Amino acid sequence: MNPNNPRPVPGFFRLVGAVWYRHYRVYQNHFTTNSFPTVIEPLILMLSFGWGLAQVVGNSMGGLDYLSFIAPAQAMMAAVYTSAFDESYGTYFRMMVDHNYDAMLSTPVSVSEVFWGELLYTGTKGAFFSAVVVAVLSCFGIIHSFWAVLVPVVGFFTAIAFGSLGLFAARLVKNINQFNFFISGIISPLILFSGTFFSLERMPAGPALVAKVLPLYYFIDVSRMLTTGHFTDDLYIAIPYMVTVPLVMGFFAVRNMKAKLVQ
Amino acid sequence: MATKPLIQARQVIKNYDDFRAVDGVDFTVQPGECFGFLGPNGAGKSTLMKMIYCCSPRGGGELSIFGQDPDKSPAQIKNRMGVVAQTDNLDEDVNVTQNLQIYGGYFGIPRKTLNEKIQELLAFMALEAKATAGIRELSGGMKRRLVIARALLNDPDLIILDEPTTGLDPQVRHLIWAKMRELKAKGVTILLTTHYMEEAHELCDRLLVMDKGKVLAMGKPDELVKNNLPAYVLELPGIKKEEVPLTGTLQVELHGDKLFVFAAAPSELEKVALQFKGQLRIRTTGLEDLFLKLTGRDLHESE
Ligand SMILES: Nc1ncnc2c1ncn2[C@@H]1O[C@H](COP(=O)(O)OP(=O)(O)O)[C@@H](O)[C@H]1O
Ligand SMILES: [Mg+2]
């Protein structure tokens, strides 16, 4: 017996960091393997839209050429997909198949540290992949401003928001097939109606307002300001939204996981 | 004993919805003790272990570990504890050493100390040759040893092992027992669940037998047997209860298709054996007999 164990209990941020590090080590190879589709997808979209749709659309989206219009949205889509998948399917597997959370939770790590660590990690990935997309697209001359270096910051918050949605899905599904509802029913519509491929000005006012409140519109809006260098007054809403909403969503997602894991 | 108990459980309860998995369990564990839990599948052993390692809130009663309440100070308790859960839960995508590095991070162990500790534990669990092996390359026994090594990273005062040797071959089992004895000699308190009576007998100072969430018996292994069963037993396969006249100190129990006849003296059993012209299989009673007597039902309904 070692009655005066000298090692103090690590603090919240230290443990969040330990969980982040775990994901970084375990999924390190994902950065390289997942980078491939992250690079390829925008390239394919550029080719397809560049040859086809872009010529029809012309400069009708907020006065921008179409490829410049969708470029920032693609950076955000990379962040959305990586985080939504990681925190839904990934969490489900860690929870039900590999029992990784059981391992973490039998150490000083608590449920909030587990999932804040995960969200921080998914945010990191979101930042990384949106940076990759911006880098790729800048080769096509459709990134017009040096402010675009800040797009990964937006990607970070986008990924935390969508990672939180993924966590809700992971909590709710009864089996792996039900994730299809999450992807087709929630993620896809959010991507299609958030000023991604067309400007919200083209939607009726009511639906447009709804689309603006839902997560993603403002993330794309800010990214577009950064890649075009054309800033609007929206910035005063978008910046607080971008920081607050993911944290609030994260807070509820983590609380929700507590109810699932502590039984 | 004058020392303060390391674990104190009083009327501990756990409900899963309407189902009561642990139903008013009382026990205390002293520092340095090896305390074992026996019970059929579904008895509530793992549930009880999870409450002790602060991963499952209790539904009632009092529980203290290191004098602290798991509801109030889980991190403090878990910081001094090593856990080997029933199901292996290694990080399959990284190698043996990285698994230990990652886990050490959860205790905030500084890098240098951690790496030294990892070397020491890989040697302790005879895994040095596998330091850079992937988890999928490991045999079941190696994985289990790695999980045990992992549970020792923080120099725990208490280690909880939920069926540490189930499904492992005898060599690995004996290796693990030897390591448990080494830990015990160092003063580490051990909590163990097992289905192997030999394991319980070899390692445990005291045992608790439970079923359906309730304690059936508790005590030192030999005394438990002595207090609950006559000293000798005769096994008679294929014989019915009614066929044995209950004279003297004779007692009978049927498990499966085998009749167990107990008596205080071997001479009494010899007479019975002659009656059935069976081979003389008279032996002294042991933990397994006790276990079957306490938890035995002809068909275990939870299976
Ligand atoms: N998370 C859970 N939800 C509902 N029932 C559970 C849960 N975990 C265990 N049980 C039930 O509690 C009982 C005791 O299980 P357990 O503690 O795993 O037993 P043991 O480890 O002794 O085999 C079993 O009937 C099991 O089905
Ligand atoms: Mg069990």
PDB file of N, CA and C and ligand atoms in Angstrom, chain B residues 46 86 162-163, ligand 2:
ATOM      1  N   SER B  46     -20.070  -7.998 -12.264  1.00  0.00           N
ATOM      2  CA  SER B  46     -19.526  -6.880 -13.053  1.00  0.00           C
ATOM      3  C   SER B  46     -20.201  -5.573 -12.674  1.00  0.00           C
ATOM      4  N   GLN B  86     -14.105  -6.601 -17.752  1.00  0.00           N
ATOM      5  CA  GLN B  86     -14.349  -7.953 -18.262  1.00  0.00           C
ATOM      6  C   GLN B  86     -14.045  -8.050 -19.757  1.00  0.00           C
ATOM      7  N   ASP B 162     -11.895  -7.963 -13.429  1.00  0.00           N
ATOM      8  CA  ASP B 162     -13.171  -8.634 -13.693  1.00  0.00           C
ATOM      9  C   ASP B 162     -12.911  -9.786 -14.659  1.00  0.00           C
ATOM     10  N   GLU B 163     -12.944 -10.984 -14.133  1.00  0.00           N
ATOM     11  CA  GLU B 163     -12.637 -12.198 -14.894  1.00  0.00           C
ATOM     12  C   GLU B 163     -11.339 -12.061 -15.705  1.00  0.00           C
TER      13      GLU B 163
HETATM   14 MG    MG C   2     -19.384 -10.144 -15.468  1.00  0.00          MG
END
